[in-house]
Amino acid sequence: MTGIADWHRALSTAAVLGTDRRPPPLNPPGFVARRDTESPRLLLDQAALAAALVKAGRVAGAEEPVDPAPRERLPYAPESAVQRLRTLLDVPPVPRELRMHLLARWLRTAASRSVIVPPEFIPALSAHSAGNPDLRAALSGAWGERGRWLAPRLGPAAVTVATLSSDVVNVPEQWPALAAREKEHLLRASADTVIGVDDSFLDRCLDERAARVRDAARDALAARPTSAFAHRMAGRLSRLVDVEGPRRRLLGSTDLVVRVRPPTDLDEAATRDGLPGVATDGDRAASLRAILRSAPLHTWTVVTESTPDQIVRALAGDDVVLAAISTAAVTQRDNLWAAALAPLAAAPGLVEVLDTADRESYVVSRLPSARPSEFTGLVDMAEQPWSASVASAVLDRLASARDDATWAALPTLPLGHAAHFPPSHLGRVRALLDAPESSGDKPVTRAAFERRRRLLHATVTFHAFDQSIQEGFA
């Protein structure tokens, strides 16, 4: 063995094969091993030596000097507020999920008071913001000139913060050099992060070689009811909808009757627009679903001369059509259609399209009877922090346990939801927290009681510290 490099290779081989098959090598020149050391222990000793040699053997490189950070234009937060921040970072009084909420709360309060984070806290806050968009956004508004200067030197998480509001991609410029996966990602990206993705560009993407890019372009065009793609889909849909003639309606029936037929022939652009064809019953059904999902919803009101509520009631027996229209309502972010469809359809994302008042009514009406497995997902559809009606409905459900059976059916909310209760409901939270312990002796009952107690206690603690933050900035 001629030197350190050979020794290191032999050591790696012994580690891979095992010391039974390949004993560890002798120590490199200049290093003495204990003679009585067994092979496995010797291997570990030599691995530690190798790690030390690698670290100690690094040669310092030359770096270009950097410009100093710009002078701060805003004052630092007051010491009383800084003390609260230090507590949150070093000895948080709440679980991690709530600590993230309180850190964001502290940062937003600082920004609203036109003060900034002292620089010694920026590295720790940047580390906490990794994977937390809400905290990243709050940090970018309160870290001042030095934070913006320091961000590129703190690694990917901080760089993401620094570029959160300014990193916009010119898609047409980069398009030729992109792989199919990257093209798809940009076509599905938020509109405020890309430029150049207009209707004509998306229409050209329908001729891309990769199916995933063509599909992404069609989804993007379906969300634009004025695009040429949407206009083509509207024309196809209008030929497939049959509405009850006025004569029968004049004879006494005032109900709207609407029937939808699968297509039997398609225009030349249908394949380019993603329609499977009409060769088989399956193709015709798939083409119909594609048309229903992509056609502008106003096509229905024009063809039937009726409102969304009337049309949905007329289609109440056709689950396939309602599911496809629900997808269109989500894609086109149409809250009128979403409100009409929500009582009958359960398409993913449909409730989120409702305006705030309709969404809250939907949530509140279903919380009393929601299954425990549905409860958290349902309550997460509401605006946060919760309104008084949503908070009351949640507490009503948490207070509903009376015996082993109702304790077993009590929904479990993650501790992070303690941040969503409004301060106006703290009195009721404390009253429920002070309620006598359950008399049930089943383990499931005791576990449910303890989960409720932890959530309520976290709620009280969260709001107490939040109030302390506000006082720290006063």
Tab-separated table of N, CA, C and O in Angstrom, residues 281-345:
chain	number	residue	atom	x	y	z
A	281	ASP	N	-68.449	2.274	-28.024
A	281	ASP	CA	-69.239	2.917	-26.960
A	281	ASP	C	-68.320	3.568	-25.928
A	281	ASP	O	-68.598	4.656	-25.421
A	282	GLY	N	-67.217	2.885	-25.603
A	282	GLY	CA	-66.274	3.453	-24.643
A	282	GLY	C	-65.647	4.735	-25.145
A	282	GLY	O	-65.482	5.691	-24.385
A	283	ASP	N	-65.293	4.778	-26.427
A	283	ASP	CA	-64.720	5.997	-27.000
A	283	ASP	C	-65.718	7.136	-26.957
A	283	ASP	O	-65.365	8.281	-26.633
A	284	ARG	N	-66.976	6.827	-27.311
A	284	ARG	CA	-67.996	7.886	-27.330
A	284	ARG	C	-68.238	8.433	-25.918
A	284	ARG	O	-68.377	9.644	-25.730
A	285	ALA	N	-68.284	7.522	-24.919
A	285	ALA	CA	-68.492	7.971	-23.536
A	285	ALA	C	-67.307	8.811	-23.061
A	285	ALA	O	-67.489	9.847	-22.394
A	286	ALA	N	-66.089	8.393	-23.413
A	286	ALA	CA	-64.904	9.153	-23.008
A	286	ALA	C	-64.856	10.516	-23.691
A	286	ALA	O	-64.472	11.521	-23.088
A	287	SER	N	-65.252	10.562	-24.960
A	287	SER	CA	-65.274	11.846	-25.666
A	287	SER	C	-66.297	12.786	-25.054
A	287	SER	O	-66.050	13.989	-24.921
A	288	LEU	N	-67.452	12.228	-24.671
A	288	LEU	CA	-68.471	13.058	-24.032
A	288	LEU	C	-67.943	13.637	-22.727
A	288	LEU	O	-68.110	14.839	-22.452
A	289	ARG	N	-67.312	12.819	-21.915
A	289	ARG	CA	-66.771	13.326	-20.643
A	289	ARG	C	-65.743	14.425	-20.880
A	289	ARG	O	-65.714	15.433	-20.164
A	290	ALA	N	-64.891	14.240	-21.883
A	290	ALA	CA	-63.877	15.250	-22.179
A	290	ALA	C	-64.519	16.565	-22.607
A	290	ALA	O	-64.069	17.651	-22.224
A	291	ILE	N	-65.572	16.482	-23.403
A	291	ILE	CA	-66.268	17.695	-23.839
A	291	ILE	C	-66.921	18.386	-22.651
A	291	ILE	O	-66.830	19.610	-22.484
A	292	LEU	N	-67.588	17.602	-21.798
A	292	LEU	CA	-68.270	18.182	-20.643
A	292	LEU	C	-67.286	18.850	-19.690
A	292	LEU	O	-67.577	19.904	-19.114
A	293	ARG	N	-66.107	18.246	-19.522
A	293	ARG	CA	-65.118	18.817	-18.599
A	293	ARG	C	-64.483	20.089	-19.142
A	293	ARG	O	-64.017	20.930	-18.367
A	294	SER	N	-64.457	20.249	-20.456
A	294	SER	CA	-63.690	21.346	-21.051
A	294	SER	C	-64.532	22.473	-21.630
A	294	SER	O	-64.002	23.566	-21.869
A	295	ALA	N	-65.801	22.225	-21.894
A	295	ALA	CA	-66.642	23.263	-22.506
A	295	ALA	C	-66.939	24.369	-21.498
A	295	ALA	O	-67.154	24.100	-20.313
A	296	PRO	N	-66.963	25.623	-21.927
A	296	PRO	CA	-67.328	26.726	-21.022
A	296	PRO	C	-68.715	26.502	-20.427
A	296	PRO	O	-69.650	26.100	-21.134
A	297	LEU	N	-68.861	26.756	-19.154
A	297	LEU	CA	-70.137	26.496	-18.496
A	297	LEU	C	-71.253	27.392	-19.013
A	297	LEU	O	-72.431	27.012	-18.946
A	298	HIS	N	-70.895	28.553	-19.545
A	298	HIS	CA	-71.967	29.410	-20.066
A	298	HIS	C	-72.641	28.788	-21.288
A	298	HIS	O	-73.722	29.223	-21.694
A	299	THR	N	-72.015	27.781	-21.888
A	299	THR	CA	-72.656	27.075	-22.997
A	299	THR	C	-73.994	26.494	-22.559
A	299	THR	O	-74.982	26.527	-23.306
A	300	TRP	N	-74.046	25.954	-21.344
A	300	TRP	CA	-75.280	25.361	-20.840
A	300	TRP	C	-76.391	26.394	-20.692
A	300	TRP	O	-77.549	26.143	-21.071
A	301	THR	N	-76.059	27.541	-20.135
A	301	THR	CA	-77.096	28.552	-19.929
A	301	THR	C	-77.600	29.111	-21.255
A	301	THR	O	-78.779	29.448	-21.386
A	302	VAL	N	-76.712	29.181	-22.253
A	302	VAL	CA	-77.137	29.679	-23.571
A	302	VAL	C	-78.037	28.664	-24.253
A	302	VAL	O	-79.103	29.003	-24.790
A	303	VAL	N	-77.632	27.396	-24.237
A	303	VAL	CA	-78.395	26.361	-24.949
A	303	VAL	C	-79.748	26.123	-24.302
A	303	VAL	O	-80.767	25.955	-24.989
A	304	THR	N	-79.799	26.117	-22.964
A	304	THR	CA	-81.058	25.792	-22.274
A	304	THR	C	-81.874	27.010	-21.896
A	304	THR	O	-83.039	26.875	-21.504
A	305	GLU	N	-81.266	28.215	-21.983
A	305	GLU	CA	-81.921	29.450	-21.550
A	305	GLU	C	-82.405	29.326	-20.104
A	305	GLU	O	-83.508	29.761	-19.752
A	306	SER	N	-81.578	28.728	-19.267
A	306	SER	CA	-81.929	28.482	-17.869
A	306	SER	C	-80.742	28.817	-16.970
A	306	SER	O	-79.623	29.049	-17.448
A	307	THR	N	-80.982	28.851	-15.667
A	307	THR	CA	-79.943	29.165	-14.692
A	307	THR	C	-79.174	27.904	-14.305
A	307	THR	O	-79.660	26.784	-14.514
A	308	PRO	N	-77.997	28.058	-13.716
A	308	PRO	CA	-77.266	26.868	-13.257
A	308	PRO	C	-78.082	25.999	-12.309
A	308	PRO	O	-78.050	24.768	-12.412
A	309	ASP	N	-78.820	26.600	-11.362
A	309	ASP	CA	-79.640	25.803	-10.437
A	309	ASP	C	-80.664	24.967	-11.190
A	309	ASP	O	-80.864	23.784	-10.890
A	310	GLN	N	-81.335	25.575	-12.161
A	310	GLN	CA	-82.349	24.851	-12.928
A	310	GLN	C	-81.724	23.715	-13.738
A	310	GLN	O	-82.269	22.611	-13.820
A	311	ILE	N	-80.579	23.978	-14.312
A	311	ILE	CA	-79.921	22.964	-15.139
A	311	ILE	C	-79.461	21.789	-14.279
A	311	ILE	O	-79.644	20.622	-14.652
A	312	VAL	N	-78.884	22.075	-13.128
A	312	VAL	CA	-78.408	21.006	-12.254
A	312	VAL	C	-79.577	20.160	-11.766
A	312	VAL	O	-79.479	18.921	-11.714
A	313	ARG	N	-80.688	20.782	-11.420
A	313	ARG	CA	-81.859	19.998	-11.003
A	313	ARG	C	-82.343	19.112	-12.140
A	313	ARG	O	-82.749	17.967	-11.927
A	314	ALA	N	-82.286	19.619	-13.372
A	314	ALA	CA	-82.731	18.821	-14.519
A	314	ALA	C	-81.809	17.636	-14.778
A	314	ALA	O	-82.249	16.613	-15.327
A	315	LEU	N	-80.542	17.746	-14.373
A	315	LEU	CA	-79.580	16.677	-14.608
A	315	LEU	C	-79.354	15.817	-13.369
A	315	LEU	O	-78.424	14.995	-13.343
A	316	ALA	N	-80.208	15.966	-12.367
A	316	ALA	CA	-79.970	15.339	-11.068
A	316	ALA	C	-79.815	13.825	-11.141
A	316	ALA	O	-79.144	13.235	-10.301
A	317	GLY	N	-80.391	13.184	-12.138
A	317	GLY	CA	-80.284	11.731	-12.213
A	317	GLY	C	-79.089	11.227	-12.991
A	317	GLY	O	-78.859	10.020	-13.059
A	318	ASP	N	-78.310	12.116	-13.566
A	318	ASP	CA	-77.188	11.711	-14.413
A	318	ASP	C	-75.880	12.014	-13.709
A	318	ASP	O	-75.286	13.083	-13.856
A	319	ASP	N	-75.392	11.045	-12.938
A	319	ASP	CA	-74.193	11.262	-12.131
A	319	ASP	C	-72.950	11.494	-12.983
A	319	ASP	O	-72.047	12.244	-12.595
A	320	VAL	N	-72.880	10.834	-14.131
A	320	VAL	CA	-71.708	10.984	-14.996
A	320	VAL	C	-71.599	12.417	-15.504
A	320	VAL	O	-70.535	13.035	-15.469
A	321	VAL	N	-72.721	12.961	-15.965
A	321	VAL	CA	-72.720	14.327	-16.487
A	321	VAL	C	-72.442	15.320	-15.360
A	321	VAL	O	-71.647	16.252	-15.510
A	322	LEU	N	-73.057	15.116	-14.194
A	322	LEU	CA	-72.839	16.041	-13.085
A	322	LEU	C	-71.389	16.021	-12.614
A	322	LEU	O	-70.820	17.069	-12.280
A	323	ALA	N	-70.780	14.838	-12.599
A	323	ALA	CA	-69.373	14.758	-12.187
A	323	ALA	C	-68.484	15.515	-13.161
A	323	ALA	O	-67.551	16.232	-12.746
A	324	ALA	N	-68.754	15.384	-14.448
A	324	ALA	CA	-67.930	16.079	-15.446
A	324	ALA	C	-68.144	17.587	-15.371
A	324	ALA	O	-67.188	18.364	-15.478
A	325	ILE	N	-69.381	18.023	-15.168
A	325	ILE	CA	-69.642	19.461	-15.051
A	325	ILE	C	-68.999	20.011	-13.777
A	325	ILE	O	-68.520	21.141	-13.746
A	326	SER	N	-68.985	19.201	-12.727
A	326	SER	CA	-68.338	19.634	-11.493
A	326	SER	C	-66.848	19.881	-11.719
A	326	SER	O	-66.278	20.849	-11.205
A	327	THR	N	-66.218	19.006	-12.490
A	327	THR	CA	-64.811	19.221	-12.833
A	327	THR	C	-64.639	20.527	-13.590
A	327	THR	O	-63.687	21.287	-13.347
A	328	ALA	N	-65.564	20.816	-14.510
A	328	ALA	CA	-65.503	22.076	-15.253
A	328	ALA	C	-65.654	23.276	-14.321
A	328	ALA	O	-64.974	24.293	-14.486
A	329	ALA	N	-66.533	23.156	-13.329
A	329	ALA	CA	-66.734	24.268	-12.386
A	329	ALA	C	-65.459	24.526	-11.584
A	329	ALA	O	-65.098	25.677	-11.314
A	330	VAL	N	-64.757	23.458	-11.202
A	330	VAL	CA	-63.498	23.616	-10.471
A	330	VAL	C	-62.441	24.233	-11.376
A	330	VAL	O	-61.736	25.169	-10.995
A	331	THR	N	-62.336	23.719	-12.600
A	331	THR	CA	-61.323	24.210	-13.532
A	331	THR	C	-61.540	25.683	-13.859
A	331	THR	O	-60.592	26.469	-13.914
A	332	GLN	N	-62.793	26.071	-14.066
A	332	GLN	CA	-63.100	27.437	-14.465
A	332	GLN	C	-63.356	28.360	-13.273
A	332	GLN	O	-63.646	29.551	-13.465
A	333	ARG	N	-63.238	27.804	-12.030
A	333	ARG	CA	-63.407	28.601	-10.807
A	333	ARG	C	-64.712	29.378	-10.816
A	333	ARG	O	-64.770	30.568	-10.495
A	334	ASP	N	-65.800	28.687	-11.173
A	334	ASP	CA	-67.117	29.321	-11.294
A	334	ASP	C	-67.919	29.037	-10.025
A	334	ASP	O	-68.428	27.932	-9.827
A	335	ASN	N	-68.059	30.055	-9.155
A	335	ASN	CA	-68.714	29.803	-7.875
A	335	ASN	C	-70.224	29.661	-7.986
A	335	ASN	O	-70.863	29.028	-7.143
A	336	LEU	N	-70.847	30.240	-9.024
A	336	LEU	CA	-72.295	30.062	-9.191
A	336	LEU	C	-72.618	28.606	-9.515
A	336	LEU	O	-73.539	28.010	-8.941
A	337	TRP	N	-71.853	28.030	-10.436
A	337	TRP	CA	-72.066	26.627	-10.761
A	337	TRP	C	-71.667	25.738	-9.591
A	337	TRP	O	-72.327	24.723	-9.317
A	338	ALA	N	-70.617	26.085	-8.890
A	338	ALA	CA	-70.203	25.289	-7.734
A	338	ALA	C	-71.303	25.271	-6.673
A	338	ALA	O	-71.574	24.229	-6.068
A	339	ALA	N	-71.955	26.420	-6.453
A	339	ALA	CA	-73.039	26.487	-5.466
A	339	ALA	C	-74.210	25.614	-5.885
A	339	ALA	O	-74.860	24.971	-5.047
A	340	ALA	N	-74.501	25.565	-7.186
A	340	ALA	CA	-75.595	24.731	-7.669
A	340	ALA	C	-75.261	23.250	-7.575
A	340	ALA	O	-76.128	22.420	-7.289
A	341	LEU	N	-73.998	22.910	-7.792
A	341	LEU	CA	-73.593	21.513	-7.848
A	341	LEU	C	-73.277	20.918	-6.482
A	341	LEU	O	-73.400	19.706	-6.279
A	342	ALA	N	-72.834	21.734	-5.538
A	342	ALA	CA	-72.330	21.224	-4.261
A	342	ALA	C	-73.301	20.290	-3.537
A	342	ALA	O	-72.873	19.278	-2.967
A	343	PRO	N	-74.624	20.557	-3.523
A	343	PRO	CA	-75.524	19.633	-2.808
A	343	PRO	C	-75.619	18.249	-3.442
A	343	PRO	O	-76.008	17.290	-2.773
A	344	LEU	N	-75.264	18.135	-4.740
A	344	LEU	CA	-75.472	16.873	-5.451
A	344	LEU	C	-74.184	16.174	-5.845
A	344	LEU	O	-74.173	14.957	-6.047
A	345	ALA	N	-73.098	16.891	-6.013
A	345	ALA	CA	-71.850	16.312	-6.510
A	345	ALA	C	-70.754	16.459	-5.467
A	345	ALA	O	-70.816	17.323	-4.597
